[in-house]
């Protein structure tokens, strides 16, 4: 069922209270919408800029039902929202739908899903029991990366296996593991798209991404020729993923550019860190277009505003050096309202255009 477009003043619910929810709420406010944040953590940087905040467990059915009744449409800012409590939403109210969460929350299921659509992930093997670890590493080969099947992001829930001996004695959690062979790549890039409630799909230019310690450090345009030559193939797969999930909103698929073509890494059923450059660097940002899609509005133009755009993440205490950041006349500074700067914590970003 497709919802009618939401009139200004309607309330959009956001599941999750982090910086992505904050930026979605800011974009929604610009279009005249109110936002209601639902998150289990009391300290919510998204709630700071929203009209309403419900702080309750994901499994508090009464609170979730009240939240659903207050919102004309609901979206989410991260992919680890438990699926079962979302049954309170109906009639297309939740966008993207639960199908995207069910795929993205399980690394093994995600890889199988993409393979069935013709995509190429890294070599991998699922591990459900301790006794399967050695066989998986031997089958795929070392070195490789061992990953939890669920609840991993920004380098968390994964570790490098340099040799088969490194996996000896490894304990497998109840949710299982996935072992991946290392991919020899020239560059990393992402395909960021938005899909409307009517099935229209638009893409932003694909940035070249650089990671440090498993965390995105920089996204930049233009991407090198190795990437641009593989974008069309990667976009075709990303569109298939979005169509197969009947997706609504912004979705990102991350890829490795290799001599054998694009290798799928992972998908994010939400707005994405590598798309933050679009706030100043594109005609319509990923956040505004996500709100447009969820609200049933026409999508905005995704064209870039300059040939060169860079986005640098601010990690930890470096984010609070305002005199240094703001002394650069080309810097567009975004801080996320987080009071405590910890090592490895994303505190903000800087975008430079042109």
mmCIF file of C-alpha atoms in Angstrom:
data_model
loop_
_atom_site.group_PDB
_atom_site.id
_atom_site.type_symbol
_atom_site.label_atom_id
_atom_site.label_comp_id
_atom_site.label_asym_id
_atom_site.label_seq_id
_atom_site.Cartn_x
_atom_site.Cartn_y
_atom_site.Cartn_z
ATOM 1 C CA UNK A 1 0.000 0.000 0.000
ATOM 2 C CA UNK A 2 1.311 3.465 -0.920
ATOM 3 C CA UNK A 3 0.702 6.324 1.456
ATOM 4 C CA UNK A 4 -0.475 9.681 0.063
ATOM 5 C CA UNK A 5 2.135 12.441 0.215
ATOM 6 C CA UNK A 6 2.409 13.981 3.668
ATOM 7 C CA UNK A 7 1.291 17.599 4.091
ATOM 8 C CA UNK A 8 3.552 20.108 5.853
ATOM 9 C CA UNK A 9 3.150 19.851 9.610
ATOM 10 C CA UNK A 10 2.821 16.064 9.571
ATOM 11 C CA UNK A 11 5.010 14.044 11.946
ATOM 12 C CA UNK A 12 7.726 11.713 10.676
ATOM 13 C CA UNK A 13 8.983 9.173 13.185
ATOM 14 C CA UNK A 14 12.660 8.206 13.302
ATOM 15 C CA UNK A 15 13.814 4.991 14.961
ATOM 16 C CA UNK A 16 17.239 5.661 16.453
ATOM 17 C CA UNK A 17 18.672 8.727 18.107
ATOM 18 C CA UNK A 18 22.140 9.210 16.578
ATOM 19 C CA UNK A 19 23.662 11.708 14.175
ATOM 20 C CA UNK A 20 21.973 10.249 11.098
ATOM 21 C CA UNK A 21 18.596 10.720 12.756
ATOM 22 C CA UNK A 22 19.663 14.245 13.691
ATOM 23 C CA UNK A 23 20.444 15.142 10.073
ATOM 24 C CA UNK A 24 17.248 13.510 8.802
ATOM 25 C CA UNK A 25 15.254 15.566 11.331
ATOM 26 C CA UNK A 26 16.989 18.773 10.260
ATOM 27 C CA UNK A 27 16.176 18.075 6.610
ATOM 28 C CA UNK A 28 12.568 17.240 7.542
ATOM 29 C CA UNK A 29 12.195 20.511 9.439
ATOM 30 C CA UNK A 30 13.328 22.419 6.356
ATOM 31 C CA UNK A 31 10.439 20.824 4.448
ATOM 32 C CA UNK A 32 7.963 21.754 7.182
ATOM 33 C CA UNK A 33 7.704 18.411 8.977
ATOM 34 C CA UNK A 34 7.896 17.622 12.664
ATOM 35 C CA UNK A 35 9.962 14.663 13.837
ATOM 36 C CA UNK A 36 9.418 12.234 16.686
ATOM 37 C CA UNK A 37 12.510 10.287 17.783
ATOM 38 C CA UNK A 38 12.244 6.818 19.328
ATOM 39 C CA UNK A 39 15.404 5.464 20.945
ATOM 40 C CA UNK A 40 16.349 3.439 24.026
ATOM 41 C CA UNK A 41 19.218 5.781 24.994
ATOM 42 C CA UNK A 42 18.483 8.893 27.055
ATOM 43 C CA UNK A 43 21.272 10.881 25.419
ATOM 44 C CA UNK A 44 20.014 11.425 21.881
ATOM 45 C CA UNK A 45 21.583 13.989 19.572
ATOM 46 C CA UNK A 46 18.632 13.485 17.212
ATOM 47 C CA UNK A 47 16.155 14.355 19.964
ATOM 48 C CA UNK A 48 17.950 17.672 20.447
ATOM 49 C CA UNK A 49 16.582 18.899 17.096
ATOM 50 C CA UNK A 50 13.218 17.077 17.067
ATOM 51 C CA UNK A 51 9.760 18.061 18.243
ATOM 52 C CA UNK A 52 9.212 14.947 20.349
ATOM 53 C CA UNK A 53 11.251 12.164 21.937
ATOM 54 C CA UNK A 54 10.218 8.754 23.255
ATOM 55 C CA UNK A 55 12.928 7.051 25.289
ATOM 56 C CA UNK A 56 11.875 3.418 25.651
ATOM 57 C CA UNK A 57 13.057 -0.101 24.961
ATOM 58 C CA UNK A 58 12.658 -1.434 21.440
ATOM 59 C CA UNK A 59 10.505 -4.163 22.984
ATOM 60 C CA UNK A 60 8.158 -1.833 24.899
ATOM 61 C CA UNK A 61 5.078 -2.620 22.836
ATOM 62 C CA UNK A 62 2.879 0.009 24.478
ATOM 63 C CA UNK A 63 5.433 2.761 23.837
ATOM 64 C CA UNK A 64 5.993 1.611 20.259
ATOM 65 C CA UNK A 65 2.247 1.575 19.563
ATOM 66 C CA UNK A 66 1.864 5.095 20.926
ATOM 67 C CA UNK A 67 4.777 6.202 18.758
ATOM 68 C CA UNK A 68 3.188 4.604 15.684
ATOM 69 C CA UNK A 69 -0.099 6.369 16.343
ATOM 70 C CA UNK A 70 1.641 9.739 16.604
ATOM 71 C CA UNK A 71 3.506 9.433 13.285
ATOM 72 C CA UNK A 72 2.191 9.705 9.739
ATOM 73 C CA UNK A 73 5.286 7.880 8.447
ATOM 74 C CA UNK A 74 8.261 6.232 10.130
ATOM 75 C CA UNK A 75 11.843 5.601 9.048
ATOM 76 C CA UNK A 76 15.034 4.398 10.744
ATOM 77 C CA UNK A 77 18.568 5.732 10.986
ATOM 78 C CA UNK A 78 20.451 2.478 11.544
ATOM 79 C CA UNK A 79 20.040 -1.130 10.490
ATOM 80 C CA UNK A 80 20.145 -2.889 13.851
ATOM 81 C CA UNK A 81 16.637 -1.990 14.995
ATOM 82 C CA UNK A 82 14.978 -5.253 16.138
ATOM 83 C CA UNK A 83 12.475 -6.395 13.538
ATOM 84 C CA UNK A 84 9.800 -8.053 15.719
ATOM 85 C CA UNK A 85 8.576 -4.865 17.467
ATOM 86 C CA UNK A 86 8.028 -3.179 14.089
ATOM 87 C CA UNK A 87 4.858 -5.203 13.463
ATOM 88 C CA UNK A 88 2.910 -2.268 14.946
ATOM 89 C CA UNK A 89 3.467 -0.342 11.701
ATOM 90 C CA UNK A 90 1.157 -1.084 8.815
ATOM 91 C CA UNK A 91 -0.071 0.155 5.470
ATOM 92 C CA UNK A 92 3.293 1.339 4.181
ATOM 93 C CA UNK A 93 3.863 3.496 7.269
ATOM 94 C CA UNK A 94 7.426 2.197 7.751
ATOM 95 C CA UNK A 95 9.874 3.162 5.004
ATOM 96 C CA UNK A 96 12.128 1.417 4.165
ATOM 97 C CA UNK A 97 10.216 -1.726 5.130
ATOM 98 C CA UNK A 98 11.351 -4.592 7.337
ATOM 99 C CA UNK A 99 12.588 -6.660 4.372
ATOM 100 C CA UNK A 100 15.638 -4.416 4.076
ATOM 101 C CA UNK A 101 16.412 -4.822 7.773
ATOM 102 C CA UNK A 102 16.039 -8.592 7.627
ATOM 103 C CA UNK A 103 18.635 -8.770 4.863
ATOM 104 C CA UNK A 104 21.090 -6.147 6.130
ATOM 105 C CA UNK A 105 21.139 -7.352 9.738
ATOM 106 C CA UNK A 106 22.669 -10.705 8.817
ATOM 107 C CA UNK A 107 25.946 -10.583 6.890
ATOM 108 C CA UNK A 108 25.526 -14.131 5.578
ATOM 109 C CA UNK A 109 21.962 -13.558 4.415
ATOM 110 C CA UNK A 110 23.035 -10.290 2.800
ATOM 111 C CA UNK A 111 25.760 -11.974 0.765
ATOM 112 C CA UNK A 112 23.447 -14.776 -0.346
ATOM 113 C CA UNK A 113 20.794 -12.232 -1.325
ATOM 114 C CA UNK A 114 23.236 -10.252 -3.459
ATOM 115 C CA UNK A 115 24.653 -13.422 -5.060
ATOM 116 C CA UNK A 116 21.159 -14.480 -6.101
ATOM 117 C CA UNK A 117 20.793 -11.143 -7.898
ATOM 118 C CA UNK A 118 24.026 -11.765 -9.796
ATOM 119 C CA UNK A 119 26.363 -9.728 -7.589
ATOM 120 C CA UNK A 120 29.857 -10.799 -6.592
ATOM 121 C CA UNK A 121 30.799 -10.618 -2.885
ATOM 122 C CA UNK A 122 34.158 -11.607 -1.432
ATOM 123 C CA UNK A 123 34.656 -15.388 -0.997
ATOM 124 C CA UNK A 124 32.926 -16.355 2.243
ATOM 125 C CA UNK A 125 31.731 -19.168 4.467
ATOM 126 C CA UNK A 126 29.110 -19.182 7.235
ATOM 127 C CA UNK A 127 30.087 -20.586 10.634
ATOM 128 C CA UNK A 128 27.427 -21.736 13.081
ATOM 129 C CA UNK A 129 29.451 -23.953 15.438
ATOM 130 C CA UNK A 130 32.963 -24.005 16.906
ATOM 131 C CA UNK A 131 33.710 -27.188 14.984
ATOM 132 C CA UNK A 132 33.180 -25.388 11.645
ATOM 133 C CA UNK A 133 35.803 -22.658 12.140
ATOM 134 C CA UNK A 134 38.837 -24.537 10.867
ATOM 135 C CA UNK A 135 37.043 -25.884 7.787
ATOM 136 C CA UNK A 136 35.738 -22.412 6.879
ATOM 137 C CA UNK A 137 39.169 -20.797 7.101
ATOM 138 C CA UNK A 138 40.752 -23.654 5.136
ATOM 139 C CA UNK A 139 38.060 -23.507 2.450
ATOM 140 C CA UNK A 140 38.195 -19.749 1.910
ATOM 141 C CA UNK A 141 41.891 -19.362 2.648
ATOM 142 C CA UNK A 142 43.960 -17.076 4.811
ATOM 143 C CA UNK A 143 44.493 -14.216 5.314
ATOM 144 C CA UNK A 144 40.879 -13.174 5.775
ATOM 145 C CA UNK A 145 38.426 -11.314 7.979
ATOM 146 C CA UNK A 146 36.233 -13.000 10.589
ATOM 147 C CA UNK A 147 32.989 -11.117 11.172
ATOM 148 C CA UNK A 148 29.976 -11.513 13.420
ATOM 149 C CA UNK A 149 26.852 -12.230 11.415
ATOM 150 C CA UNK A 150 24.952 -9.519 13.272
ATOM 151 C CA UNK A 151 25.492 -6.158 15.024
ATOM 152 C CA UNK A 152 28.682 -5.017 13.356
ATOM 153 C CA UNK A 153 29.556 -1.518 12.097
ATOM 154 C CA UNK A 154 32.553 0.855 11.812
ATOM 155 C CA UNK A 155 35.016 -1.998 12.098
ATOM 156 C CA UNK A 156 33.326 -3.475 15.172
ATOM 157 C CA UNK A 157 32.517 -7.179 15.300
ATOM 158 C CA UNK A 158 35.353 -8.194 12.984
ATOM 159 C CA UNK A 159 39.003 -9.154 13.196
ATOM 160 C CA UNK A 160 41.770 -10.230 10.853
ATOM 161 C CA UNK A 161 42.852 -13.855 10.521
ATOM 162 C CA UNK A 162 46.435 -13.874 9.228
ATOM 163 C CA UNK A 163 46.796 -17.664 9.090
ATOM 164 C CA UNK A 164 44.761 -20.772 9.784
ATOM 165 C CA UNK A 165 46.373 -21.016 13.203
ATOM 166 C CA UNK A 166 44.890 -17.654 14.234
ATOM 167 C CA UNK A 167 41.413 -19.206 14.215
ATOM 168 C CA UNK A 168 42.305 -22.068 16.557
ATOM 169 C CA UNK A 169 40.133 -22.125 19.668
ATOM 170 C CA UNK A 170 37.781 -19.461 18.358
ATOM 171 C CA UNK A 171 34.375 -19.502 20.068
ATOM 172 C CA UNK A 172 31.354 -18.954 17.837
ATOM 173 C CA UNK A 173 28.567 -16.764 19.271
ATOM 174 C CA UNK A 174 24.956 -17.912 19.114
ATOM 175 C CA UNK A 175 24.239 -15.650 16.121
ATOM 176 C CA UNK A 176 27.147 -17.169 14.150
ATOM 177 C CA UNK A 177 30.100 -15.829 12.192
ATOM 178 C CA UNK A 178 31.022 -15.208 8.575
ATOM 179 C CA UNK A 179 34.576 -15.674 7.366
ATOM 180 C CA UNK A 180 35.597 -13.652 4.306
ATOM 181 C CA UNK A 181 38.667 -13.943 2.149
ATOM 182 C CA UNK A 182 40.660 -10.772 1.622
ATOM 183 C CA UNK A 183 39.883 -8.870 -1.565
ATOM 184 C CA UNK A 184 42.798 -7.329 -3.442
ATOM 185 C CA UNK A 185 41.339 -4.012 -4.547
ATOM 186 C CA UNK A 186 42.474 -0.749 -6.080
ATOM 187 C CA UNK A 187 39.915 1.463 -4.369
ATOM 188 C CA UNK A 188 36.743 1.449 -2.280
ATOM 189 C CA UNK A 189 33.615 3.264 -3.402
ATOM 190 C CA UNK A 190 29.935 3.489 -2.645
ATOM 191 C CA UNK A 191 26.762 3.652 -4.704
ATOM 192 C CA UNK A 192 24.208 5.907 -3.037
ATOM 193 C CA UNK A 193 20.684 5.866 -4.418
ATOM 194 C CA UNK A 194 17.238 7.046 -3.483
ATOM 195 C CA UNK A 195 14.070 5.183 -4.471
ATOM 196 C CA UNK A 196 10.633 6.779 -4.263
ATOM 197 C CA UNK A 197 7.351 5.184 -3.252
ATOM 198 C CA UNK A 198 6.506 4.919 -6.967
ATOM 199 C CA UNK A 199 9.755 3.077 -7.772
ATOM 200 C CA UNK A 200 11.736 5.947 -9.297
ATOM 201 C CA UNK A 201 15.479 5.578 -8.650
ATOM 202 C CA UNK A 202 18.123 8.307 -8.699
ATOM 203 C CA UNK A 203 21.857 8.051 -7.994
ATOM 204 C CA UNK A 204 24.405 10.455 -6.605
ATOM 205 C CA UNK A 205 27.941 10.470 -7.971
ATOM 206 C CA UNK A 206 29.966 7.650 -6.411
ATOM 207 C CA UNK A 207 32.715 8.848 -4.051
ATOM 208 C CA UNK A 208 36.102 7.249 -3.532
ATOM 209 C CA UNK A 209 36.213 6.168 0.123
ATOM 210 C CA UNK A 210 39.240 5.787 2.386
ATOM 211 C CA UNK A 211 38.966 3.872 5.665
ATOM 212 C CA UNK A 212 41.300 3.999 8.646
ATOM 213 C CA UNK A 213 40.926 1.375 11.357
ATOM 214 C CA UNK A 214 37.660 0.168 9.835
ATOM 215 C CA UNK A 215 36.112 3.666 10.059
ATOM 216 C CA UNK A 216 35.442 5.877 7.036
ATOM 217 C CA UNK A 217 38.024 8.675 7.030
ATOM 218 C CA UNK A 218 37.385 10.468 3.727
ATOM 219 C CA UNK A 219 34.972 10.433 0.786
ATOM 220 C CA UNK A 220 36.003 12.390 -2.274
ATOM 221 C CA UNK A 221 34.982 13.309 -5.791
ATOM 222 C CA UNK A 222 35.945 12.784 -8.476
ATOM 223 C CA UNK A 223 36.723 9.119 -7.958
ATOM 224 C CA UNK A 224 39.680 7.631 -9.857
ATOM 225 C CA UNK A 225 39.177 6.091 -13.300
ATOM 226 C CA UNK A 226 39.321 2.581 -11.817
ATOM 227 C CA UNK A 227 36.140 3.422 -9.908
ATOM 228 C CA UNK A 228 34.265 5.404 -12.543
ATOM 229 C CA UNK A 229 34.762 2.557 -14.991
ATOM 230 C CA UNK A 230 32.902 0.187 -12.640
ATOM 231 C CA UNK A 231 30.137 2.461 -11.382
ATOM 232 C CA UNK A 232 27.563 1.474 -14.022
ATOM 233 C CA UNK A 233 27.840 -2.219 -13.145
ATOM 234 C CA UNK A 234 27.676 -1.452 -9.432
ATOM 235 C CA UNK A 235 24.650 0.811 -9.925
ATOM 236 C CA UNK A 236 22.830 -1.887 -11.837
ATOM 237 C CA UNK A 237 23.264 -4.282 -8.908
ATOM 238 C CA UNK A 238 22.250 -1.651 -6.350
ATOM 239 C CA UNK A 239 19.085 -0.916 -8.335
ATOM 240 C CA UNK A 240 18.272 -4.637 -8.394
ATOM 241 C CA UNK A 241 18.697 -4.781 -4.620
ATOM 242 C CA UNK A 242 16.406 -1.784 -4.116
ATOM 243 C CA UNK A 243 13.751 -3.104 -6.488
ATOM 244 C CA UNK A 244 13.829 -6.602 -4.987
ATOM 245 C CA UNK A 245 13.220 -5.127 -1.525
ATOM 246 C CA UNK A 246 10.558 -2.679 -2.783
ATOM 247 C CA UNK A 247 12.771 -0.142 -1.076
ATOM 248 C CA UNK A 248 11.745 3.416 -0.178
ATOM 249 C CA UNK A 249 14.364 5.995 0.784
ATOM 250 C CA UNK A 250 18.146 6.302 0.548
ATOM 251 C CA UNK A 251 20.239 3.125 0.352
ATOM 252 C CA UNK A 252 23.991 2.682 0.041
ATOM 253 C CA UNK A 253 25.967 -0.270 -1.295
ATOM 254 C CA UNK A 254 29.725 -0.355 -0.712
ATOM 255 C CA UNK A 255 32.058 -1.904 -3.281
ATOM 256 C CA UNK A 256 35.694 -2.763 -3.899
ATOM 257 C CA UNK A 257 37.045 -1.760 -7.312
ATOM 258 C CA UNK A 258 39.170 -4.691 -8.489
ATOM 259 C CA UNK A 259 40.838 -5.760 -11.716
ATOM 260 C CA UNK A 260 37.975 -8.238 -12.111
ATOM 261 C CA UNK A 261 35.209 -5.673 -11.675
ATOM 262 C CA UNK A 262 33.227 -4.401 -8.668
ATOM 263 C CA UNK A 263 33.079 -6.682 -5.628
ATOM 264 C CA UNK A 264 30.132 -6.114 -3.291
ATOM 265 C CA UNK A 265 31.112 -5.434 0.316
ATOM 266 C CA UNK A 266 27.931 -4.533 2.212
ATOM 267 C CA UNK A 267 24.690 -2.577 2.069
ATOM 268 C CA UNK A 268 23.267 0.032 4.410
ATOM 269 C CA UNK A 269 19.467 0.456 4.289
ATOM 270 C CA UNK A 270 19.641 4.105 5.351
ATOM 271 C CA UNK A 271 21.425 7.376 4.758
ATOM 272 C CA UNK A 272 25.175 6.802 4.906
ATOM 273 C CA UNK A 273 28.376 8.442 6.096
ATOM 274 C CA UNK A 274 29.848 8.389 2.570
ATOM 275 C CA UNK A 275 26.911 10.516 1.421
ATOM 276 C CA UNK A 276 27.418 13.372 3.879
ATOM 277 C CA UNK A 277 29.157 15.350 1.129
ATOM 278 C CA UNK A 278 25.778 15.764 -0.582
ATOM 279 C CA UNK A 279 24.600 18.353 1.993
ATOM 280 C CA UNK A 280 26.754 21.049 0.378
ATOM 281 C CA UNK A 281 27.986 19.167 -2.669
ATOM 282 C CA UNK A 282 24.753 18.134 -4.432
ATOM 283 C CA UNK A 283 21.603 19.935 -5.529
ATOM 284 C CA UNK A 284 19.567 17.740 -3.164
ATOM 285 C CA UNK A 285 21.220 16.078 -0.182
ATOM 286 C CA UNK A 286 20.773 12.431 0.746
ATOM 287 C CA UNK A 287 18.891 13.552 3.863
ATOM 288 C CA UNK A 288 16.388 15.744 2.031
ATOM 289 C CA UNK A 289 15.780 13.100 -0.627
ATOM 290 C CA UNK A 290 15.288 10.460 2.067
ATOM 291 C CA UNK A 291 12.600 12.642 3.650
ATOM 292 C CA UNK A 292 11.054 13.301 0.244
ATOM 293 C CA UNK A 293 10.847 9.569 -0.492
ATOM 294 C CA UNK A 294 9.418 8.675 2.932
ATOM 295 C CA UNK A 295 6.899 11.525 2.679
ATOM 296 C CA UNK A 296 5.791 10.506 -0.829
ATOM 297 C CA UNK A 297 7.118 13.697 -2.458
ATOM 298 C CA UNK A 298 8.883 14.106 -5.822
ATOM 299 C CA UNK A 299 12.586 13.327 -5.629
ATOM 300 C CA UNK A 300 15.134 16.115 -5.922
ATOM 301 C CA UNK A 301 17.998 16.420 -8.410
ATOM 302 C CA UNK A 302 21.057 14.424 -7.287
ATOM 303 C CA UNK A 303 23.594 16.180 -9.537
ATOM 304 C CA UNK A 304 26.866 17.345 -7.962
ATOM 305 C CA UNK A 305 27.479 21.083 -7.624
ATOM 306 C CA UNK A 306 31.219 20.945 -8.252
ATOM 307 C CA UNK A 307 33.770 18.691 -9.926
ATOM 308 C CA UNK A 308 35.736 18.312 -6.686
ATOM 309 C CA UNK A 309 34.174 17.605 -3.284
ATOM 310 C CA UNK A 310 35.803 16.125 -0.186
ATOM 311 C CA UNK A 311 34.256 15.009 3.107
ATOM 312 C CA UNK A 312 36.497 14.262 6.083
ATOM 313 C CA UNK A 313 35.209 12.638 9.248
ATOM 314 C CA UNK A 314 36.166 14.173 12.588
ATOM 315 C CA UNK A 315 36.973 11.361 14.992
ATOM 316 C CA UNK A 316 37.371 11.829 18.732
ATOM 317 C CA UNK A 317 38.712 15.012 20.343
ATOM 318 C CA UNK A 318 39.966 16.538 17.075
ATOM 319 C CA UNK A 319 36.379 17.573 16.355
ATOM 320 C CA UNK A 320 36.437 20.195 19.108
ATOM 321 C CA UNK A 321 39.311 22.237 17.667
ATOM 322 C CA UNK A 322 36.904 24.857 16.301
ATOM 323 C CA UNK A 323 39.466 27.653 15.712
ATOM 324 C CA UNK A 324 41.468 25.366 13.411
ATOM 325 C CA UNK A 325 38.475 24.016 11.523
ATOM 326 C CA UNK A 326 36.775 27.372 11.050
ATOM 327 C CA UNK A 327 39.951 29.187 9.999
ATOM 328 C CA UNK A 328 39.602 27.334 6.687
ATOM 329 C CA UNK A 329 37.219 29.460 4.564
ATOM 330 C CA UNK A 330 36.332 26.429 2.421
ATOM 331 C CA UNK A 331 35.282 24.234 5.370
ATOM 332 C CA UNK A 332 31.628 23.399 6.004
ATOM 333 C CA UNK A 333 31.733 22.128 9.587
ATOM 334 C CA UNK A 334 29.103 19.763 10.990
ATOM 335 C CA UNK A 335 29.265 18.720 14.639
ATOM 336 C CA UNK A 336 26.805 16.129 15.873
ATOM 337 C CA UNK A 337 26.126 17.490 19.359
ATOM 338 C CA UNK A 338 27.967 14.707 21.177
ATOM 339 C CA UNK A 339 29.415 15.940 24.474
ATOM 340 C CA UNK A 340 31.946 13.155 25.047
ATOM 341 C CA UNK A 341 34.784 12.726 22.562
ATOM 342 C CA UNK A 342 36.070 9.141 22.620
ATOM 343 C CA UNK A 343 38.697 7.474 20.460
ATOM 344 C CA UNK A 344 37.027 6.010 17.374
ATOM 345 C CA UNK A 345 33.804 7.957 17.884
ATOM 346 C CA UNK A 346 32.424 9.979 14.971
ATOM 347 C CA UNK A 347 31.930 13.501 16.304
ATOM 348 C CA UNK A 348 31.358 15.419 13.075
ATOM 349 C CA UNK A 349 32.584 16.009 9.555
ATOM 350 C CA UNK A 350 33.953 18.738 7.293
ATOM 351 C CA UNK A 351 32.985 19.114 3.655
ATOM 352 C CA UNK A 352 34.900 21.200 1.096
ATOM 353 C CA UNK A 353 33.343 21.961 -2.275
ATOM 354 C CA UNK A 354 35.203 23.081 -5.382
#
